Amino acid sequence: MKIVIIGGKGTIGNKVTDHFSKNNEVLVAGRTSGEVTVDIADANSIKKMFDGIGMVDAIICIAGEAKWASFNDLTEDDYYIGIKSKLMGQVNLVRIGQKFLNPNGSITLSTGVLADDPVLKTASAAMVNGGIHSFAQAAALELEQGHKLNVVSLELVIDAYEKYKDYFLGHNPISMEKAVNAYVRSVMGQRNGEIIRVYQ
Amino acid sequence: MKIVIIGGKGTIGNKVTDHFSKNNEVLVAGRTSGEVTVDIADANSIKKMFDGIGMVDAIICIAGEAKWASFNDLTEDDYYIGIKSKLMGQVNLVRIGQKFLNPNGSITLSTGVLADDPVLKTASAAMVNGGIHSFAQAAALELEQGHKLNVVSLELVIDAYEKYKDYFLGHNPISMEKAVNAYVRSVMGQRNGEIIRVYQ
């Protein structure tokens, strides 16, 4: 399979890239690193990326940002950081990417446990994650050519535990193996419109 | 109690307004009708509304629009109709409205069954509903002065059944009494950060 992984150099992306690279042709795309440059917050950049790489069998997005701040500090503009990047960035990736997806190909988006179980300072971050969950379930109903669309929603992963543990008090981090397996399930499985939650 | 109901003249809003008007001072706000004029898609309009009506004990929003269209027809701009109105409109209502809410007051937002169980043509509409669910759970963690924030997510209501039944095939419409009770539960109950789902 030919797979493009947007955000394939990140904490989770690295492990996912390692896994799929064993038996597939993997292209890593990123805003500042990777073989291909893309900024998912810009629809034209997404279009340009696909024009460059052509048809693929799987699209995996492990990218997208949102502003973390106390609810009383978040301005309207702050919400639009996440809306343009993690929310509409991933929506546009599906809108545009499906045209470059071979029959029976898959698109996998990424959210996180905040969608279902938010913590302090995540009014914006949780919002964009929850929006993607409902979007994917709806859009999956209308995909063509056997295309699949799933979302991986992970608990805090062990490799990010030190950096984020003070935000996720009482959360149990998941192993990187479990994280990678969620992406494997989406790409290699038959489900469509599934939110693959890996919490514990 | 002094209650402002944004969208209090709509199909559901009418019934909610009737109920609360029996024992409370109710102000109905709307874009084109009601005692107060407000366009929730414009943060300045929300601010102006509250400057006019002053402190309240409860804010109920049964307003906000999103574009319905086939996934392949929805443009990026189409998504921003719902983002500006039903998503950020309701977020801004909480951001701004909390400053005009008496201690222990409540804010109730509205979404719908599409967040959890979308139908065709609702990639954008489902998205904004799901975003509000996660936003409210996150923002509720940080409210002050005993403020509460809940979301009412209704199945198709019987009074809208004829208009929408062809979209919601196999869905069982709920009674207007059940719809009203969801708002009563949010305003009069003690829960905070709850998604009050009334599906059947």
mmCIF file of N, CA and C in Angstrom, chain A residues 41 43 69-72 74-77 79-80 83-84 87-88 91-92 94-95 98 114-124 126-135 137-139 141-144, chain B residues 41 43 69-72 74-77 79-80 83-84 87-88 91-92 94-95 98 114-124 126-135 137-139 141-144:
data_model
loop_
_atom_site.group_PDB
_atom_site.id
_atom_site.type_symbol
_atom_site.label_atom_id
_atom_site.label_comp_id
_atom_site.label_asym_id
_atom_site.label_seq_id
_atom_site.Cartn_x
_atom_site.Cartn_y
_atom_site.Cartn_z
ATOM 1 N N ALA A 41 -3.850 23.493 7.939
ATOM 2 C CA ALA A 41 -4.732 24.638 8.181
ATOM 3 C C ALA A 41 -5.029 25.408 6.894
ATOM 4 N N ALA A 43 -6.171 24.852 3.004
ATOM 5 C CA ALA A 43 -6.713 23.890 2.030
ATOM 6 C C ALA A 43 -5.863 23.826 0.764
ATOM 7 N N ALA A 69 -5.808 26.975 27.045
ATOM 8 C CA ALA A 69 -5.779 28.104 27.994
ATOM 9 C C ALA A 69 -7.013 28.024 28.873
ATOM 10 N N SER A 70 -6.964 28.699 29.999
ATOM 11 C CA SER A 70 -8.129 28.758 30.880
ATOM 12 C C SER A 70 -9.328 29.301 30.113
ATOM 13 N N PHE A 71 -10.508 28.813 30.470
ATOM 14 C CA PHE A 71 -11.712 29.229 29.757
ATOM 15 C C PHE A 71 -11.848 30.744 29.732
ATOM 16 N N ASN A 72 -11.558 31.392 30.861
ATOM 17 C CA ASN A 72 -11.716 32.851 30.903
ATOM 18 C C ASN A 72 -10.638 33.594 30.125
ATOM 19 N N LEU A 74 -9.465 32.337 27.059
ATOM 20 C CA LEU A 74 -9.614 32.006 25.630
ATOM 21 C C LEU A 74 -10.449 33.073 24.925
ATOM 22 N N THR A 75 -9.859 33.711 23.924
ATOM 23 C CA THR A 75 -10.590 34.697 23.137
ATOM 24 C C THR A 75 -11.275 33.995 21.962
ATOM 25 N N GLU A 76 -12.156 34.715 21.306
ATOM 26 C CA GLU A 76 -12.804 34.148 20.122
ATOM 27 C C GLU A 76 -11.746 33.725 19.095
ATOM 28 N N ASP A 77 -10.737 34.553 18.898
ATOM 29 C CA ASP A 77 -9.669 34.218 17.940
ATOM 30 C C ASP A 77 -8.925 32.951 18.343
ATOM 31 N N TYR A 79 -10.121 30.315 19.735
ATOM 32 C CA TYR A 79 -10.893 29.145 19.282
ATOM 33 C C TYR A 79 -10.645 28.868 17.799
ATOM 34 N N TYR A 80 -10.458 29.928 17.031
ATOM 35 C CA TYR A 80 -10.277 29.746 15.587
ATOM 36 C C TYR A 80 -8.918 29.131 15.224
ATOM 37 N N ILE A 83 -10.033 25.605 15.251
ATOM 38 C CA ILE A 83 -11.037 25.417 14.200
ATOM 39 C C ILE A 83 -10.357 25.320 12.836
ATOM 40 N N LYS A 84 -9.396 26.208 12.587
ATOM 41 C CA LYS A 84 -8.724 26.201 11.276
ATOM 42 C C LYS A 84 -7.770 25.037 11.109
ATOM 43 N N LEU A 87 -9.655 21.096 13.405
ATOM 44 C CA LEU A 87 -11.023 20.798 12.967
ATOM 45 C C LEU A 87 -11.139 20.882 11.439
ATOM 46 N N MET A 88 -11.106 22.080 10.877
ATOM 47 C CA MET A 88 -11.285 22.212 9.430
ATOM 48 C C MET A 88 -10.097 21.668 8.657
ATOM 49 N N VAL A 91 -11.128 18.152 8.290
ATOM 50 C CA VAL A 91 -12.287 18.098 7.388
ATOM 51 C C VAL A 91 -11.819 18.284 5.942
ATOM 52 N N ASN A 92 -10.964 19.278 5.729
ATOM 53 C CA ASN A 92 -10.464 19.530 4.371
ATOM 54 C C ASN A 92 -9.611 18.375 3.855
ATOM 55 N N VAL A 94 -10.196 15.296 4.392
ATOM 56 C CA VAL A 94 -11.149 14.304 3.882
ATOM 57 C C VAL A 94 -11.770 14.790 2.578
ATOM 58 N N ARG A 95 -12.205 16.043 2.561
ATOM 59 C CA ARG A 95 -12.837 16.608 1.365
ATOM 60 C C ARG A 95 -11.914 16.474 0.144
ATOM 61 N N GLN A 98 -10.094 12.498 -0.470
ATOM 62 C CA GLN A 98 -10.883 11.402 -1.052
ATOM 63 C C GLN A 98 -10.724 11.342 -2.579
ATOM 64 N N LEU A 114 -9.788 14.012 25.252
ATOM 65 C CA LEU A 114 -10.434 15.264 25.646
ATOM 66 C C LEU A 114 -11.844 15.387 25.082
ATOM 67 N N ALA A 115 -12.082 14.779 23.953
ATOM 68 C CA ALA A 115 -13.412 14.849 23.344
ATOM 69 C C ALA A 115 -14.479 14.313 24.294
ATOM 70 N N ASP A 116 -14.108 13.288 25.055
ATOM 71 C CA ASP A 116 -15.075 12.612 25.931
ATOM 72 C C ASP A 116 -14.854 12.910 27.400
ATOM 73 N N ASP A 117 -13.638 13.272 27.749
ATOM 74 C CA ASP A 117 -13.273 13.406 29.153
ATOM 75 C C ASP A 117 -12.272 14.548 29.279
ATOM 76 N N PRO A 118 -12.762 15.781 29.128
ATOM 77 C CA PRO A 118 -11.856 16.931 29.085
ATOM 78 C C PRO A 118 -11.222 17.235 30.437
ATOM 79 N N VAL A 119 -10.149 17.992 30.387
ATOM 80 C CA VAL A 119 -9.484 18.476 31.594
ATOM 81 C C VAL A 119 -9.457 20.005 31.522
ATOM 82 N N LEU A 120 -8.945 20.634 32.566
ATOM 83 C CA LEU A 120 -8.872 22.091 32.616
ATOM 84 C C LEU A 120 -8.123 22.649 31.395
ATOM 85 N N LYS A 121 -8.522 23.814 30.962
ATOM 86 C CA LYS A 121 -7.863 24.552 29.868
ATOM 87 C C LYS A 121 -8.115 23.970 28.482
ATOM 88 N N THR A 122 -9.095 23.074 28.361
ATOM 89 C CA THR A 122 -9.295 22.428 27.058
ATOM 90 C C THR A 122 -10.650 22.730 26.422
ATOM 91 N N ALA A 123 -11.269 23.839 26.787
ATOM 92 C CA ALA A 123 -12.563 24.163 26.172
ATOM 93 C C ALA A 123 -12.446 24.184 24.647
ATOM 94 N N SER A 124 -11.368 24.747 24.144
ATOM 95 C CA SER A 124 -11.172 24.795 22.692
ATOM 96 C C SER A 124 -10.673 23.460 22.138
ATOM 97 N N ALA A 126 -10.955 20.417 23.398
ATOM 98 C CA ALA A 126 -12.004 19.393 23.465
ATOM 99 C C ALA A 126 -13.025 19.621 22.355
ATOM 100 N N MET A 127 -13.401 20.881 22.162
ATOM 101 C CA MET A 127 -14.402 21.232 21.160
ATOM 102 C C MET A 127 -14.038 20.711 19.771
ATOM 103 N N VAL A 128 -12.813 20.949 19.337
ATOM 104 C CA VAL A 128 -12.452 20.520 17.987
ATOM 105 C C VAL A 128 -12.406 18.994 17.889
ATOM 106 N N ASN A 129 -11.996 18.333 18.971
ATOM 107 C CA ASN A 129 -11.993 16.870 18.960
ATOM 108 C C ASN A 129 -13.413 16.312 18.841
ATOM 109 N N GLY A 130 -14.320 16.857 19.650
ATOM 110 C CA GLY A 130 -15.713 16.398 19.590
ATOM 111 C C GLY A 130 -16.342 16.670 18.232
ATOM 112 N N GLY A 131 -15.985 17.806 17.648
ATOM 113 C CA GLY A 131 -16.508 18.126 16.319
ATOM 114 C C GLY A 131 -16.071 17.105 15.282
ATOM 115 N N ILE A 132 -14.819 16.682 15.363
ATOM 116 C CA ILE A 132 -14.304 15.683 14.417
ATOM 117 C C ILE A 132 -15.014 14.340 14.601
ATOM 118 N N HIS A 133 -15.307 13.962 15.835
ATOM 119 C CA HIS A 133 -16.015 12.690 16.046
ATOM 120 C C HIS A 133 -17.355 12.670 15.310
ATOM 121 N N SER A 134 -18.130 13.733 15.483
ATOM 122 C CA SER A 134 -19.452 13.746 14.855
ATOM 123 C C SER A 134 -19.351 13.940 13.340
ATOM 124 N N PHE A 135 -18.407 14.777 12.924
ATOM 125 C CA PHE A 135 -18.178 14.964 11.486
ATOM 126 C C PHE A 135 -17.884 13.637 10.800
ATOM 127 N N GLN A 137 -18.473 10.545 11.677
ATOM 128 C CA GLN A 137 -19.603 9.620 11.630
ATOM 129 C C GLN A 137 -20.589 10.019 10.529
ATOM 130 N N ALA A 138 -20.764 11.327 10.345
ATOM 131 C CA ALA A 138 -21.695 11.805 9.312
ATOM 132 C C ALA A 138 -21.104 11.643 7.919
ATOM 133 N N ALA A 139 -19.878 12.090 7.719
ATOM 134 C CA ALA A 139 -19.257 12.036 6.390
ATOM 135 C C ALA A 139 -19.087 10.590 5.930
ATOM 136 N N LEU A 141 -21.019 8.230 6.115
ATOM 137 C CA LEU A 141 -22.259 7.723 5.498
ATOM 138 C C LEU A 141 -22.308 7.981 3.999
ATOM 139 N N GLU A 142 -21.487 8.957 3.551
ATOM 140 C CA GLU A 142 -21.616 9.410 2.164
ATOM 141 C C GLU A 142 -20.383 9.143 1.308
ATOM 142 N N LEU A 143 -19.400 8.428 1.850
ATOM 143 C CA LEU A 143 -18.194 8.175 1.063
ATOM 144 C C LEU A 143 -18.509 7.222 -0.088
ATOM 145 N N GLU A 144 -17.704 7.302 -1.127
ATOM 146 C CA GLU A 144 -17.925 6.487 -2.332
ATOM 147 C C GLU A 144 -16.746 5.542 -2.570
ATOM 148 N N ALA B 41 -24.385 34.752 15.865
ATOM 149 C CA ALA B 41 -23.189 34.608 15.035
ATOM 150 C C ALA B 41 -22.254 35.816 15.173
ATOM 151 N N ALA B 43 -20.500 38.216 17.996
ATOM 152 C CA ALA B 43 -20.220 38.393 19.430
ATOM 153 C C ALA B 43 -20.640 39.779 19.925
ATOM 154 N N ALA B 69 -26.130 19.814 3.431
ATOM 155 C CA ALA B 69 -25.902 19.491 2.019
ATOM 156 C C ALA B 69 -25.111 18.192 1.936
ATOM 157 N N SER B 70 -25.146 17.583 0.779
ATOM 158 C CA SER B 70 -24.356 16.369 0.565
ATOM 159 C C SER B 70 -22.890 16.663 0.842
ATOM 160 N N PHE B 71 -22.195 15.663 1.350
ATOM 161 C CA PHE B 71 -20.785 15.856 1.702
ATOM 162 C C PHE B 71 -19.982 16.399 0.531
ATOM 163 N N ASN B 72 -20.245 15.871 -0.661
ATOM 164 C CA ASN B 72 -19.475 16.321 -1.822
ATOM 165 C C ASN B 72 -19.840 17.724 -2.294
ATOM 166 N N LEU B 74 -20.615 20.239 0.051
ATOM 167 C CA LEU B 74 -20.259 21.200 1.103
ATOM 168 C C LEU B 74 -18.885 21.803 0.841
ATOM 169 N N THR B 75 -18.838 23.123 0.702
ATOM 170 C CA THR B 75 -17.562 23.810 0.520
ATOM 171 C C THR B 75 -16.987 24.173 1.889
ATOM 172 N N GLU B 76 -15.741 24.591 1.885
ATOM 173 C CA GLU B 76 -15.141 25.030 3.144
ATOM 174 C C GLU B 76 -15.967 26.174 3.747
ATOM 175 N N ASP B 77 -16.408 27.097 2.921
ATOM 176 C CA ASP B 77 -17.211 28.215 3.420
ATOM 177 C C ASP B 77 -18.523 27.739 4.033
ATOM 178 N N TYR B 79 -19.045 25.068 5.731
ATOM 179 C CA TYR B 79 -18.799 24.635 7.116
ATOM 180 C C TYR B 79 -18.745 25.837 8.064
ATOM 181 N N TYR B 80 -18.215 26.953 7.549
ATOM 182 C CA TYR B 80 -18.082 28.126 8.424
ATOM 183 C C TYR B 80 -19.424 28.786 8.755
ATOM 184 N N ILE B 83 -20.062 26.906 11.882
ATOM 185 C CA ILE B 83 -19.016 27.228 12.860
ATOM 186 C C ILE B 83 -19.283 28.597 13.478
ATOM 187 N N LYS B 84 -19.649 29.579 12.642
ATOM 188 C CA LYS B 84 -19.875 30.934 13.164
ATOM 189 C C LYS B 84 -21.179 31.037 13.947
ATOM 190 N N LEU B 87 -21.931 26.826 16.393
ATOM 191 C CA LEU B 87 -20.780 26.450 17.228
ATOM 192 C C LEU B 87 -20.248 27.663 17.998
ATOM 193 N N MET B 88 -19.592 28.587 17.330
ATOM 194 C CA MET B 88 -18.990 29.722 18.040
ATOM 195 C C MET B 88 -20.057 30.676 18.582
ATOM 196 N N VAL B 91 -20.660 29.150 21.868
ATOM 197 C CA VAL B 91 -19.456 29.339 22.695
ATOM 198 C C VAL B 91 -19.399 30.793 23.190
ATOM 199 N N ASN B 92 -19.630 31.724 22.284
ATOM 200 C CA ASN B 92 -19.589 33.136 22.672
ATOM 201 C C ASN B 92 -20.699 33.487 23.653
ATOM 202 N N VAL B 94 -21.716 31.606 26.005
ATOM 203 C CA VAL B 94 -21.219 31.204 27.325
ATOM 204 C C VAL B 94 -20.128 32.170 27.790
ATOM 205 N N ARG B 95 -19.184 32.471 26.904
ATOM 206 C CA ARG B 95 -18.084 33.379 27.253
ATOM 207 C C ARG B 95 -18.614 34.714 27.763
ATOM 208 N N GLN B 98 -21.801 34.490 30.814
ATOM 209 C CA GLN B 98 -21.468 34.193 32.214
ATOM 210 C C GLN B 98 -21.232 35.459 33.027
ATOM 211 N N LEU B 114 -28.071 14.485 15.864
ATOM 212 C CA LEU B 114 -27.062 14.350 14.808
ATOM 213 C C LEU B 114 -25.652 14.214 15.367
ATOM 214 N N ALA B 115 -25.426 14.783 16.539
ATOM 215 C CA ALA B 115 -24.098 14.691 17.148
ATOM 216 C C ALA B 115 -23.689 13.242 17.347
ATOM 217 N N ASP B 116 -24.659 12.399 17.683
ATOM 218 C CA ASP B 116 -24.371 10.996 18.012
ATOM 219 C C ASP B 116 -24.817 10.031 16.930
ATOM 220 N N ASP B 117 -25.780 10.441 16.140
ATOM 221 C CA ASP B 117 -26.416 9.527 15.190
ATOM 222 C C ASP B 117 -26.790 10.312 13.933
ATOM 223 N N PRO B 118 -25.768 10.686 13.157
ATOM 224 C CA PRO B 118 -26.007 11.575 12.021
ATOM 225 C C PRO B 118 -26.767 10.891 10.886
ATOM 226 N N VAL B 119 -27.334 11.703 10.013
ATOM 227 C CA VAL B 119 -27.999 11.219 8.807
ATOM 228 C C VAL B 119 -27.316 11.877 7.600
ATOM 229 N N LEU B 120 -27.748 11.509 6.415
ATOM 230 C CA LEU B 120 -27.169 12.071 5.196
ATOM 231 C C LEU B 120 -27.244 13.596 5.196
ATOM 232 N N LYS B 121 -26.269 14.224 4.598
ATOM 233 C CA LYS B 121 -26.213 15.679 4.414
ATOM 234 C C LYS B 121 -25.881 16.470 5.675
ATOM 235 N N THR B 122 -25.421 15.785 6.730
ATOM 236 C CA THR B 122 -25.197 16.495 7.990
ATOM 237 C C THR B 122 -23.735 16.512 8.449
ATOM 238 N N ALA B 123 -22.814 16.360 7.515
ATOM 239 C CA ALA B 123 -21.397 16.397 7.918
ATOM 240 C C ALA B 123 -21.093 17.695 8.673
ATOM 241 N N SER B 124 -21.633 18.805 8.205
ATOM 242 C CA SER B 124 -21.395 20.079 8.886
ATOM 243 C C SER B 124 -22.279 20.232 10.121
ATOM 244 N N ALA B 126 -23.732 17.907 11.994
ATOM 245 C CA ALA B 126 -23.305 16.990 13.057
ATOM 246 C C ALA B 126 -22.044 17.519 13.723
ATOM 247 N N MET B 127 -21.109 17.996 12.909
ATOM 248 C CA MET B 127 -19.835 18.490 13.424
ATOM 249 C C MET B 127 -20.014 19.577 14.490
ATOM 250 N N VAL B 128 -20.840 20.558 14.203
ATOM 251 C CA VAL B 128 -20.986 21.652 15.172
ATOM 252 C C VAL B 128 -21.695 21.155 16.433
ATOM 253 N N ASN B 129 -22.617 20.226 16.291
ATOM 254 C CA ASN B 129 -23.280 19.662 17.474
ATOM 255 C C ASN B 129 -22.286 18.903 18.353
ATOM 256 N N GLY B 130 -21.478 18.062 17.725
ATOM 257 C CA GLY B 130 -20.476 17.307 18.486
ATOM 258 C C GLY B 130 -19.463 18.226 19.152
ATOM 259 N N GLY B 131 -19.108 19.295 18.461
ATOM 260 C CA GLY B 131 -18.172 20.259 19.040
ATOM 261 C C GLY B 131 -18.732 20.895 20.303
ATOM 262 N N ILE B 132 -20.014 21.219 20.267
ATOM 263 C CA ILE B 132 -20.653 21.825 21.443
ATOM 264 C C ILE B 132 -20.695 20.845 22.619
ATOM 265 N N HIS B 133 -20.932 19.575 22.341
ATOM 266 C CA HIS B 133 -20.954 18.584 23.433
ATOM 267 C C HIS B 133 -19.627 18.567 24.192
ATOM 268 N N SER B 134 -18.536 18.489 23.449
ATOM 269 C CA SER B 134 -17.230 18.416 24.114
ATOM 270 C C SER B 134 -16.844 19.759 24.730
ATOM 271 N N PHE B 135 -17.162 20.841 24.044
ATOM 272 C CA PHE B 135 -16.895 22.175 24.591
ATOM 273 C C PHE B 135 -17.569 22.348 25.951
ATOM 274 N N GLN B 137 -18.681 20.184 28.127
ATOM 275 C CA GLN B 137 -18.115 19.360 29.197
ATOM 276 C C GLN B 137 -16.811 19.957 29.713
ATOM 277 N N ALA B 138 -16.022 20.534 28.804
ATOM 278 C CA ALA B 138 -14.741 21.127 29.203
ATOM 279 C C ALA B 138 -14.952 22.458 29.922
ATOM 280 N N ALA B 139 -15.758 23.341 29.347
ATOM 281 C CA ALA B 139 -15.960 24.669 29.934
ATOM 282 C C ALA B 139 -16.629 24.562 31.302
ATOM 283 N N LEU B 141 -16.084 22.630 33.618
ATOM 284 C CA LEU B 141 -15.095 22.377 34.673
ATOM 285 C C LEU B 141 -14.545 23.671 35.267
ATOM 286 N N GLU B 142 -14.698 24.768 34.523
ATOM 287 C CA GLU B 142 -14.023 26.003 34.920
ATOM 288 C C GLU B 142 -14.978 27.150 35.263
ATOM 289 N N LEU B 143 -16.257 26.882 35.295
ATOM 290 C CA LEU B 143 -17.196 27.959 35.606
ATOM 291 C C LEU B 143 -17.061 28.375 37.064
ATOM 292 N N GLU B 144 -17.442 29.608 37.331
ATOM 293 C CA GLU B 144 -17.304 30.154 38.690
ATOM 294 C C GLU B 144 -18.675 30.512 39.272
#
